[in-house]
XYZ file of C-alpha atoms in Angstrom:
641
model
C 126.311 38.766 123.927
C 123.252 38.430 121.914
C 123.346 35.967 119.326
C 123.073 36.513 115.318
C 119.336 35.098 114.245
C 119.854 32.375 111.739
C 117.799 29.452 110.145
C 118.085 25.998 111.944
C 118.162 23.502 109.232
C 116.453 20.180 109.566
C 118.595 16.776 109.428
C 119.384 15.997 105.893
C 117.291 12.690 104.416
C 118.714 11.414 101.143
C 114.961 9.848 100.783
C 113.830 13.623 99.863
C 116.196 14.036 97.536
C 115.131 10.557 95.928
C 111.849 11.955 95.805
C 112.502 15.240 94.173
C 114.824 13.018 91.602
C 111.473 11.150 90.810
C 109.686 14.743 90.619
C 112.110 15.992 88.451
C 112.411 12.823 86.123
C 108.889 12.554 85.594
C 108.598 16.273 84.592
C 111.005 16.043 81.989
C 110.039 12.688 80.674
C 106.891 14.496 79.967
C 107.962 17.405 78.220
C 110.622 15.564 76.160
C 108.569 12.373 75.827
C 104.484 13.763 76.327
C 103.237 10.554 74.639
C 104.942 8.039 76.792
C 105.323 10.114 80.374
C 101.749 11.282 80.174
C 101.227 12.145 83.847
C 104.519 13.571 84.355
C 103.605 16.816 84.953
C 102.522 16.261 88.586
C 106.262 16.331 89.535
C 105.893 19.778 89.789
C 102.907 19.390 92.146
C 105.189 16.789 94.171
C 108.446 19.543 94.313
C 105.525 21.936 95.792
C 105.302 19.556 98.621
C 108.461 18.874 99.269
C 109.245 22.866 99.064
C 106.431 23.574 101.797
C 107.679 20.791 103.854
C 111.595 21.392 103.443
C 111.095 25.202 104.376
C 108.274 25.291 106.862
C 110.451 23.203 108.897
C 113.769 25.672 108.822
C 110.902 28.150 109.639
C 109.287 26.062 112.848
C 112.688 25.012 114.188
C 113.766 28.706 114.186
C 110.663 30.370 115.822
C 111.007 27.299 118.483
C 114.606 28.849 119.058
C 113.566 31.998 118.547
C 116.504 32.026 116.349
C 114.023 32.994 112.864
C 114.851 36.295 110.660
C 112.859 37.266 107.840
C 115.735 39.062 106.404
C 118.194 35.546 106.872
C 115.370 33.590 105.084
C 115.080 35.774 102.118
C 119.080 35.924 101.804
C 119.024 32.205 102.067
C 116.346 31.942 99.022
C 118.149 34.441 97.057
C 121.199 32.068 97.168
C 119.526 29.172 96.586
C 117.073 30.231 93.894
C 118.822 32.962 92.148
C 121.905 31.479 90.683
C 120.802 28.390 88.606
C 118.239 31.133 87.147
C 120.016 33.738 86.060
C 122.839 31.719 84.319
C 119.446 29.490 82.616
C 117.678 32.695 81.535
C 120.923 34.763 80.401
C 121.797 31.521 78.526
C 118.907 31.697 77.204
C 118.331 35.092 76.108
C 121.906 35.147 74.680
C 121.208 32.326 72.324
C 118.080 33.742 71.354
C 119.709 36.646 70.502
C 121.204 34.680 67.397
C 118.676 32.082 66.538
C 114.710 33.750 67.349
C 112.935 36.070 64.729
C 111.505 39.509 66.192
C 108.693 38.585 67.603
C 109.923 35.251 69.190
C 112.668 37.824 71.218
C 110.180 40.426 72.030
C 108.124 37.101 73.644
C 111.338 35.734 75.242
C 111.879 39.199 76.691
C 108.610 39.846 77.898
C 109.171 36.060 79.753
C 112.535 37.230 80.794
C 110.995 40.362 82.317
C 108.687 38.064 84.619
C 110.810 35.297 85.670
C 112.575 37.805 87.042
C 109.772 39.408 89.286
C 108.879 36.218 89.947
C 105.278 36.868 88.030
C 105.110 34.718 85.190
C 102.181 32.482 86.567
C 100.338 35.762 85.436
C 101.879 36.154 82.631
C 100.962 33.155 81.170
C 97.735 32.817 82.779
C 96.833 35.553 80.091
C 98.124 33.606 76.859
C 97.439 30.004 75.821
C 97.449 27.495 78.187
C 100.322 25.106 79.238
C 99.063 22.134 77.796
C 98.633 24.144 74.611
C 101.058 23.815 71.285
C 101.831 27.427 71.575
C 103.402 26.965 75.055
C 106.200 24.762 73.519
C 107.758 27.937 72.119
C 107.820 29.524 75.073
C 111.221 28.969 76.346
C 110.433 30.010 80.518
C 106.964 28.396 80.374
C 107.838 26.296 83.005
C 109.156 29.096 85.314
C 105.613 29.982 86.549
C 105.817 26.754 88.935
C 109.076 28.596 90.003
C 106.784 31.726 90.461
C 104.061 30.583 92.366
C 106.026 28.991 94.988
C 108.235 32.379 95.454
C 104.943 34.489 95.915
C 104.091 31.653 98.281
C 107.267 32.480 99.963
C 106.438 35.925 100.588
C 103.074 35.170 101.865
C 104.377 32.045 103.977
C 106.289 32.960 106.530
C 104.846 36.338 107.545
C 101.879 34.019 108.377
C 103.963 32.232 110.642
C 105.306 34.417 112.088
C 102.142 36.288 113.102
C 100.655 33.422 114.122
C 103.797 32.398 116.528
C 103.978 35.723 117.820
C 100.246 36.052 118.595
C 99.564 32.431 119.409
C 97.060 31.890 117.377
C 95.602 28.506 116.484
C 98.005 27.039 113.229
C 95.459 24.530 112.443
C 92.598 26.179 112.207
C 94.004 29.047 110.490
C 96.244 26.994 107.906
C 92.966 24.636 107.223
C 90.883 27.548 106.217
C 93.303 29.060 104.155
C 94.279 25.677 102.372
C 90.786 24.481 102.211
C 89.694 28.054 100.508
C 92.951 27.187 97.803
C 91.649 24.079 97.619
C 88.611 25.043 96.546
C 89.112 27.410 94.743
C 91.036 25.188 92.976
C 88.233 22.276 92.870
C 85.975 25.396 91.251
C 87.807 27.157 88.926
C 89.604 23.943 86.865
C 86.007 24.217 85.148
C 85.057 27.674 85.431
C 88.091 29.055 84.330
C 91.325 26.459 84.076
C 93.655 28.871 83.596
C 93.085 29.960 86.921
C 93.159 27.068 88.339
C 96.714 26.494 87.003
C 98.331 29.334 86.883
C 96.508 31.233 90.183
C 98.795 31.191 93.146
C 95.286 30.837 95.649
C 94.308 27.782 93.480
C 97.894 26.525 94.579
C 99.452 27.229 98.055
C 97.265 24.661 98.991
C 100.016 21.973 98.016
C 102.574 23.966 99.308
C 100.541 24.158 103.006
C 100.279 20.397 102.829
C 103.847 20.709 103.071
C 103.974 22.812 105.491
C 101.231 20.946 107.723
C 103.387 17.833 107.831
C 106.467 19.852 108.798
C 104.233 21.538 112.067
C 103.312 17.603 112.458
C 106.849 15.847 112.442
C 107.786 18.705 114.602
C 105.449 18.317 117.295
C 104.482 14.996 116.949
C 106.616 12.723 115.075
C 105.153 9.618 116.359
C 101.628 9.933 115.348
C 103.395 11.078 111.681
C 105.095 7.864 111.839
C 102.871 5.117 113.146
C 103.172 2.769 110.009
C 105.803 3.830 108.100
C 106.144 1.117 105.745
C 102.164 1.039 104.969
C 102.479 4.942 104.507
C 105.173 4.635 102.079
C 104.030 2.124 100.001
C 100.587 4.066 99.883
C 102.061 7.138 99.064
C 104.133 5.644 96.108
C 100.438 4.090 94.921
C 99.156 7.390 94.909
C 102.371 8.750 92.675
C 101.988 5.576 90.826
C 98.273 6.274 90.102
C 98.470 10.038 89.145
C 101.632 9.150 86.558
C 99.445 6.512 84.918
C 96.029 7.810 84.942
C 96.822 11.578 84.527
C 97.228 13.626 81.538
C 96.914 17.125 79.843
C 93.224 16.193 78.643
C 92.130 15.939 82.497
C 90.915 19.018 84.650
C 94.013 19.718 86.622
C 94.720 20.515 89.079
C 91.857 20.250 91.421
C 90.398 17.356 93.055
C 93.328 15.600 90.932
C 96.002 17.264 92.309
C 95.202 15.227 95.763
C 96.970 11.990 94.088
C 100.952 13.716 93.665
C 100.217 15.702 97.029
C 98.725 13.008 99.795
C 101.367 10.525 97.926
C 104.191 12.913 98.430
C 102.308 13.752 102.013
C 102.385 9.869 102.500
C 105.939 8.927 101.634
C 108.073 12.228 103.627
C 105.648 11.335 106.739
C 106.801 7.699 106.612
C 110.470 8.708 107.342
C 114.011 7.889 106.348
C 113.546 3.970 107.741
C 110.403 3.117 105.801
C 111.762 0.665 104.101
C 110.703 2.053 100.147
C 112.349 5.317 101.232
C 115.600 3.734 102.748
C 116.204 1.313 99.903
C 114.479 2.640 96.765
C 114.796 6.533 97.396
C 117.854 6.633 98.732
C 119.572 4.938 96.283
C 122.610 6.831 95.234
C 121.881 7.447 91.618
C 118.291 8.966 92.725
C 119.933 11.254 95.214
C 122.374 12.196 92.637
C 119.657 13.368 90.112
C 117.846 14.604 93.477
C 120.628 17.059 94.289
C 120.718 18.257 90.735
C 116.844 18.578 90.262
C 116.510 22.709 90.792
C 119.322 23.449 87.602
C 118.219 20.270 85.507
C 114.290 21.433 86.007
C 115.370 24.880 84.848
C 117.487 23.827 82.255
C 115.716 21.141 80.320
C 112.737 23.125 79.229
C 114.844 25.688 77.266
C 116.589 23.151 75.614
C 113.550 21.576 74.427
C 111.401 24.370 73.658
C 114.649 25.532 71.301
C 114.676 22.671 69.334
C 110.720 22.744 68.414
C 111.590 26.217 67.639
C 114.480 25.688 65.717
C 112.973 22.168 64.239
C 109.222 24.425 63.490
C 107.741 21.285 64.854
C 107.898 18.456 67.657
C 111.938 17.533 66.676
C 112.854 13.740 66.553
C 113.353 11.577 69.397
C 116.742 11.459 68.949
C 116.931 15.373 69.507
C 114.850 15.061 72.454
C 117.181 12.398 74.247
C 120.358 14.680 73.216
C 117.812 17.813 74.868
C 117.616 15.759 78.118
C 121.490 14.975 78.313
C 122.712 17.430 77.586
C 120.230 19.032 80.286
C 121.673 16.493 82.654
C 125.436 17.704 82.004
C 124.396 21.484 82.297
C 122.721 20.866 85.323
C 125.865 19.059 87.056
C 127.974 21.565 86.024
C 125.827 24.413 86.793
C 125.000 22.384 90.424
C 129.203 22.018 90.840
C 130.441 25.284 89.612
C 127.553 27.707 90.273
C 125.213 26.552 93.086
C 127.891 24.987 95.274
C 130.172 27.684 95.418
C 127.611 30.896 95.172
C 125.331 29.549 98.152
C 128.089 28.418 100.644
C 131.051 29.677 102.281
C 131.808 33.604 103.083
C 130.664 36.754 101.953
C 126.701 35.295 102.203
C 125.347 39.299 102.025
C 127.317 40.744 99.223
C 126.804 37.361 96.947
C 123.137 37.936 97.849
C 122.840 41.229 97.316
C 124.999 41.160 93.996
C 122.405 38.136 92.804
C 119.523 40.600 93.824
C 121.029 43.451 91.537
C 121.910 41.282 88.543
C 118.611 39.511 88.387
C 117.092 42.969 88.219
C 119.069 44.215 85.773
C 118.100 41.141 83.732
C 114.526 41.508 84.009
C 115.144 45.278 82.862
C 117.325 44.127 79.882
C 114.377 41.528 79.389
C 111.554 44.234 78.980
C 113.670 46.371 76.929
C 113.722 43.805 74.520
C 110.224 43.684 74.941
C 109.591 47.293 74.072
C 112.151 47.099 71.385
C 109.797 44.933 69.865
C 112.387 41.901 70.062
C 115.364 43.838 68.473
C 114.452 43.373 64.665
C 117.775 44.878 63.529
C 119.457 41.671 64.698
C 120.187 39.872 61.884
C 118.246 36.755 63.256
C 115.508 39.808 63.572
C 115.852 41.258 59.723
C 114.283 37.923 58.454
C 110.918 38.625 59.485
C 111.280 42.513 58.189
C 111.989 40.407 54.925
C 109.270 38.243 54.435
C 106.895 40.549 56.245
C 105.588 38.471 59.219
C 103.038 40.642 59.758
C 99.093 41.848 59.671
C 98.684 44.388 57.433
C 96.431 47.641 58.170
C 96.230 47.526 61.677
C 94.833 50.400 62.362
C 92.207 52.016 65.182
C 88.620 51.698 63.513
C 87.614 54.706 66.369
C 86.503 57.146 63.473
C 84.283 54.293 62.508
C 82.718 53.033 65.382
C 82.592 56.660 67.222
C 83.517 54.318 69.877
C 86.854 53.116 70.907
C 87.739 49.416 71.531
C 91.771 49.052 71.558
C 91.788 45.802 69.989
C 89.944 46.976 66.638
C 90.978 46.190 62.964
C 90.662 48.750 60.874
C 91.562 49.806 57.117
C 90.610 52.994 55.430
C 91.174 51.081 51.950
C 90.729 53.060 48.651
C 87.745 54.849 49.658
C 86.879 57.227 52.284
C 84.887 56.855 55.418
C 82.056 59.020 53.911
C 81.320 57.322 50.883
C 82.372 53.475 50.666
C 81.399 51.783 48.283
C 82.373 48.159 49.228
C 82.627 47.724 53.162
C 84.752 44.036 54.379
C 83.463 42.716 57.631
C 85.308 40.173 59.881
C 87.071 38.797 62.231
C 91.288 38.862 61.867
C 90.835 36.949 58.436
C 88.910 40.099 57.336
C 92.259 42.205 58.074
C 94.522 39.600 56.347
C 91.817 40.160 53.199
C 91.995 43.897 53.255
C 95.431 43.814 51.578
C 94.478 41.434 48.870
C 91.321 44.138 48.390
C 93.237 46.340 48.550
C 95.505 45.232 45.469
C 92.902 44.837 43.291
C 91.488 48.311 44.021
C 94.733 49.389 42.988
C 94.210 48.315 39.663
C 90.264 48.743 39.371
C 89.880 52.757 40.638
C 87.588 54.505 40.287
C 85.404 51.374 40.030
C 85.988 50.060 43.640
C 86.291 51.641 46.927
C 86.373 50.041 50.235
C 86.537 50.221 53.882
C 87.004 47.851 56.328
C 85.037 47.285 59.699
C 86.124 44.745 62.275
C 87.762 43.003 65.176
C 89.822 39.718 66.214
C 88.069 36.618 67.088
C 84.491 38.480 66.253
C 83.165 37.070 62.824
C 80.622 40.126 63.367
C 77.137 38.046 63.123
C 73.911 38.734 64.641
C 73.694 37.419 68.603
C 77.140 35.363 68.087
C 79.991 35.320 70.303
C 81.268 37.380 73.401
C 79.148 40.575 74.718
C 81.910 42.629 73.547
C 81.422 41.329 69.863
C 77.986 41.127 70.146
C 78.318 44.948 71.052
C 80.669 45.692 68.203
C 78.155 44.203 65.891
C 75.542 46.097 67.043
C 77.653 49.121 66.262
C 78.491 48.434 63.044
C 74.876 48.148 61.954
C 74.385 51.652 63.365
C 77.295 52.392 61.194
C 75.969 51.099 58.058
C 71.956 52.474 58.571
C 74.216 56.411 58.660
C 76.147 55.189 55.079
C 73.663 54.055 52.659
C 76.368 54.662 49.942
C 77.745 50.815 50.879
C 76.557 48.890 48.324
C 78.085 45.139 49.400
C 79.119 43.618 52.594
C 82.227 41.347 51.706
C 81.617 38.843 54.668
C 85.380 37.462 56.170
C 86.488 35.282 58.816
C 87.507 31.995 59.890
C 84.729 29.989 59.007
C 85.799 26.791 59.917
C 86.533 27.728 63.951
C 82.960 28.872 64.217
C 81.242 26.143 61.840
C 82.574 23.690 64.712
C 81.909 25.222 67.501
C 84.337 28.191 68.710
C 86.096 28.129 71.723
C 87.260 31.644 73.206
C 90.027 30.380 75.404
C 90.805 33.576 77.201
C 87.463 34.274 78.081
C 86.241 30.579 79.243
C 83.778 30.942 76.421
C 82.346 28.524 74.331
C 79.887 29.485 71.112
C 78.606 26.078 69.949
C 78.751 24.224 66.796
C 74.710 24.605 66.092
C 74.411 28.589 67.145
C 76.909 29.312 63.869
C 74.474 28.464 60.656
C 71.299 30.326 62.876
C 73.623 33.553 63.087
C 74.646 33.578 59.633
C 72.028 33.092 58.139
C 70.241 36.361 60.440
C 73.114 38.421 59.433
C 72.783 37.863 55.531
C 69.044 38.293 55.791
C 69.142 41.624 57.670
C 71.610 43.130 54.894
C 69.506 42.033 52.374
C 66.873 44.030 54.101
C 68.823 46.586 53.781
C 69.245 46.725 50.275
C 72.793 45.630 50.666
C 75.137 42.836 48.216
C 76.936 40.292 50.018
C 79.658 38.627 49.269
C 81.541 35.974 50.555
C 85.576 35.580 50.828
C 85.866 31.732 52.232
C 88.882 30.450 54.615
C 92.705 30.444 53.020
C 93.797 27.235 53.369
C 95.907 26.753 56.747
C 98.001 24.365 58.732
C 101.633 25.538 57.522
C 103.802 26.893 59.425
C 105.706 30.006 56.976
C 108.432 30.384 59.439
C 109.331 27.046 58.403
C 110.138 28.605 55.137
C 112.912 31.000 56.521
C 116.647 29.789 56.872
C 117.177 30.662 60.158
C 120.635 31.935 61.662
C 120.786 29.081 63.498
C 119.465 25.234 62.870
C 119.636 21.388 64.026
C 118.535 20.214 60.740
C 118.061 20.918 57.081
C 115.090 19.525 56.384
C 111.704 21.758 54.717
C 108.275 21.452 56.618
C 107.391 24.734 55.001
C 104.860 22.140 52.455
C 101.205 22.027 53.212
C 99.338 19.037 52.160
C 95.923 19.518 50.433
C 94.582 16.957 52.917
C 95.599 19.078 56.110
C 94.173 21.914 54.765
C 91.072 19.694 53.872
C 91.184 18.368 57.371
C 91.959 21.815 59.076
C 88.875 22.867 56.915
C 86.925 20.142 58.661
C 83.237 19.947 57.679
C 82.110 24.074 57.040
C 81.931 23.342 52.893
C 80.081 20.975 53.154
C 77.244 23.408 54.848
C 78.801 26.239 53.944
C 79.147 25.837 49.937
C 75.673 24.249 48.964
C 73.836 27.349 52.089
C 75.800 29.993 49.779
C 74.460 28.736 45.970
C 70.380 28.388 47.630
C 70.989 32.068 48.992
C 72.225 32.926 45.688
C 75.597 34.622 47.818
C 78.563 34.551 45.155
C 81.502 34.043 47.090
C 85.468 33.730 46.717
C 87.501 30.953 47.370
C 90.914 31.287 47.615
C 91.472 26.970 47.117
C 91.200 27.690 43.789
C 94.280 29.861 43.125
C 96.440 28.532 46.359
C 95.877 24.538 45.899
C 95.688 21.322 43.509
C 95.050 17.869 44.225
C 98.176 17.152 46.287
C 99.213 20.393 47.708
C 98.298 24.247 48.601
C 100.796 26.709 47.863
C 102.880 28.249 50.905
C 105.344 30.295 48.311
C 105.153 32.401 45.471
C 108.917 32.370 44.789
C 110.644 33.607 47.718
C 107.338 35.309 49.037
C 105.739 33.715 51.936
C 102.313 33.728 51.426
C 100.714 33.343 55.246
C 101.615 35.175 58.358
C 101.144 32.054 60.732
C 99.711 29.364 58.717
C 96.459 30.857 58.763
C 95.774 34.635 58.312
C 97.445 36.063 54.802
C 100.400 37.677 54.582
C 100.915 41.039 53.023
C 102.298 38.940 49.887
C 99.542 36.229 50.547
C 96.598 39.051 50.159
C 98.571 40.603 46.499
C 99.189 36.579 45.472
C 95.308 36.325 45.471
C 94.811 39.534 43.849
C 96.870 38.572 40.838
C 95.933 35.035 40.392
C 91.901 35.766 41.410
C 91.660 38.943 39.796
C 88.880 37.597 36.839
C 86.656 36.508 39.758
C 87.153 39.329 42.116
C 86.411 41.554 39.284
C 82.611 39.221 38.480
C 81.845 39.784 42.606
C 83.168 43.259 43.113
C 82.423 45.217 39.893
């Protein structure tokens, strides 16, 4: 009678599970305490390890025996990985469902949506980065580690499998695939570090390392394990050294990535009888907090990403520590009632296959949410219909540009496209000015008409920025040579970022500091050429955070950060006045500024009674743009008349 194929699993060493305890510690030490645990983060590189070794070695031992089955491994995974996950993300999304505004669900969802296909790694590889602020509201940000090793997973042990079955050389095939990672890895942390991180190819390479030291112990355990006690201690040097000398400023991973991995190589090759592994890592309160590791690494994130959302800015210590317990607790319990019961005993292909449906269902639910534009009829939701979180005139600027770019700002204004008289040019500032233009043109027709022209992140100057604004420039000059009815060019954007030197993250781009005065300055000087008035609307004052200004459904605390200091927006400013200013009065260019009307001495106004007056503490709201109207109106009326 043939026999069933099934996974041979390797003897159990408590040392591991010391090790992923130390992983798993120093991850969340980081995220909870980023100041302190600097170089944390490398647990995650030290789990990838311990994954490729753990795994490769069920996957060796069963092709020895013949005994391997793809479909056995992925019904194994599925009750291992699946779930601690879905009970973390439904959690999740159920307590978002009471405490996130719109557009914090529709995020959530979109997340929820790709931790369930297992593709957030690309998900976030096209927003900010994860050492960014913007990733601490991202609830599943750290689910792409969880992503990269599943895609390795699929990739994995076909590749074994061929190779077994053929005979191939596993060396020479695994070394050119890991060295290629690796260096793609080594490249991109510079050329573009957001591939480096997030890229699966810039990462199996730690996972491989795993899996070369499992083909080593299995084949030659002797050689893996000539100085165990020297290997060890090495190995926790190398951890040691990456903890201490790491952090989110370095380029990582590449060549530093080879501290967590050889240390982590270093320390499972010494074996269970090194004597660091048999008396430090297999202490029984590290193996505790090692079996736990997989629910406490998925549940401590949420927890703490929550609070910053719910706190609108790094919460207190104290909230942190209560995070991190109460992560601990969850993940016991989720470990005891969940894991334990779910991934042994009977019925191993229905629980699987059950796990398989809900997890798909939840990924659905998740991008419904998403396309629902994060449920704003909630009640959590209604708040941001209420204080109008949002840009206003978004529009397609295709009739203007007789070309179309997707990503355009556009606002017909007062006027019409045929015969503007006043035309505002910008960036995304430019569309949070059109509404305050567009409330004093309410009051002043038929004096002033306008139209806007513009895109995001382009501040629409001469031989500045990306190709693609560069382009868009170019086109609106072609625009403005077939309307010689535009009298001024109202110039709009966020001064400050390009005074000092913008940075356009998603494109690896950098403009410097000193190519921003030269391109102004051309700009100005060609309108003038053309017979054209320009004005200049100067940076709001930013660094608030309006959300902070909304009593949410749900809180921790009931203290106000919705204040902004005069001297953060003077430091968020930085130093474009001081250029800026005196370059404006010797090219005779009159120009608004809204620091006038929004701040005094002490502070800048965030709220005109219960109006919130920015969008996200730097573009103008709806209310923000009508605010300046009002208050501004004598000098708007001196530039614009």
């Amino acid at each position: 009678m043939a026999h069933r194929p099934h996974l041979i699993h390797p003897q159990y060493r408590p040392d591991i599970d010391g090790l992923r305890a130390i992983a798993v510690l120093a991850v969340v030490g980081f995220h909870a305490f980023p100041s302190t645990v600097r170089g944390g983060f490398i647990g995650v590189d030290i789990f990838f390890v311990i994954s490729g070794y753990l795994i490769s070695t069920i996957i060796f031992s069963s092709l020895e025996r013949t005994r391997f089955s793809l479909t056995e491994f992925y019904r194994r995974r599925i009750l291992r990985i699946f779930p601690a996950l879905l009970l973390v993300t439904l959690s999740s999304m159920i307590f978002g469902w009471f405490a996130l505004f719109a557009d914090e669900y529709k995020q959530l969802g979109k997340h929820m949506a790709g931790s369930a296909g297992f593709v957030s790694n690309f998900l976030l590889w096209g927003e900010s980065g994860y050492f960014d602020t913007a990733g601490e509201t991202k609830p599943f940000l750290h689910l792409w580690s969880l992503a990269v090793e599943e895609q390795f997973y699929v990739f994995w042990p076909v590749m074994l499998l061929l190779v077994w079955k053929r005979r191939w050389n596993f060396f020479a095939i695994t070394l050119a695939i890991a060295g290629a990672s690796f260096a793609a890895s080594v490249y991109w942390v510079h050329k573009n570090p957001g591939a480096a991180f997030y890229s699966p190819f810039s990462r199996f390479w730690e996972l491989m390392v795993g899996g070369t030291l499992a083909y080593l112990v299995l084949h030659n355990a002797p050689l893996t394990r000539r100085y165990p006690n020297i290997q060890s201690l090495t190995g926790a040097v190398l951890l040691a050294a990456g903890l201490a000398l790491l952090n989110k400023d370095r380029a990582f991973p590449g060549g530093w990535a080879l501290f967590p991995t050889l240390g982590t190589f270093l320390m499972i090759s010494a074996g269970p009888q090194a004597w660091l592994n048999r008396v430090v890592l297999s202490r029984k309160a590290l193996v505790g907090i090692g079996l736990i590791s997989y629910p406490l690494y998925l549940w401590h994130w949420p927890l703490l990403s929550f609070a910053r959302i719910l706190e609108n800015e790094l919460p207190s210590r104290t909230i942190r520590q209560t995070a991190v317990l109460l992560a601990i607790v969850l993940a016991w319990a989720t470990y005891r009632w969940v894991e334990k019961p779910l991934r042994f005993g009977r019925h191993g292909n229905i629980k699987a296959i059950g796990l398989a449906v809900l997890l798909a269902a939840s990924g659905l639910t998740g991008y419904a949410v998403y396309l629902a534009d994060g449920l704003p009829s909630r009640s959590a939701g209604q708040v941001t219909q209420i204080n109008r979180f949002d840009y206003p005139f978004r529009q397609s600027c295709e009739a203007m540009t007789a070309e179309h770019y997707s990503d355009d700002w556009c606002n017909p204004g007062t006027g019409s496209l045929q015969a503007p008289g006043l035309l505002l040019v910008g960036d995304s500032f430019s569309n949070a000015y059109s509404t305050m233009l567009d409330a004093y043109a309410q009051r002043e027709q038929p004096i002033m008409q306008f139209v806007q022209f513009g895109r995001g992140q382009c501040p629409m100057l001469l031989d500045y920025g990306p190709e693609y604004c560069r382009r868009l420039t170019q086109k609106f000059f072609v625009y403005l040579q077939a309307h010689p009815e535009v009298e001024t060019i109202a110039m709009a954007a966020h001064w400050p970022a390009y005074y000092a030197g913008k940075d356009f993250w998603w494109l690896k781009y950098k403009e410097p500091a000193e190519a921003f005065p030269e391109a102004f300055e051309k700009t100005v000087h060609r309108y003038r050429s053309m017979g054209k008035r320009v004005v200049v609307l100067l940076a709001p004052p930013t660094g608030s955070n309006p959300k902070a200004c909304v009593n949410r459904p749900v809180r921790i605390s009931d203290r106000s950060r919705c204040d902004l200091t005069r001297a953060l927006a003077d430091k968020n400013d930085g130093l474009y006045r001081s250029y800026f200013i005196p370059k404006l009065a010797e090219e005779q260019i009159p120009y608004f500024d809204p620091f006038l009307y929004m701040c005094d001495t002490m502070r800048c106004r965030t709220m005109d009674g219960q109006r919130i007056l920015s969008v996200d503490g730097g573009h103008l709201s709806a209310y923000g743009g009508e605010y300046l109207a009002e208050h501004g109106r004598a000098r708007l009326h001196e530039l614009l008349r």
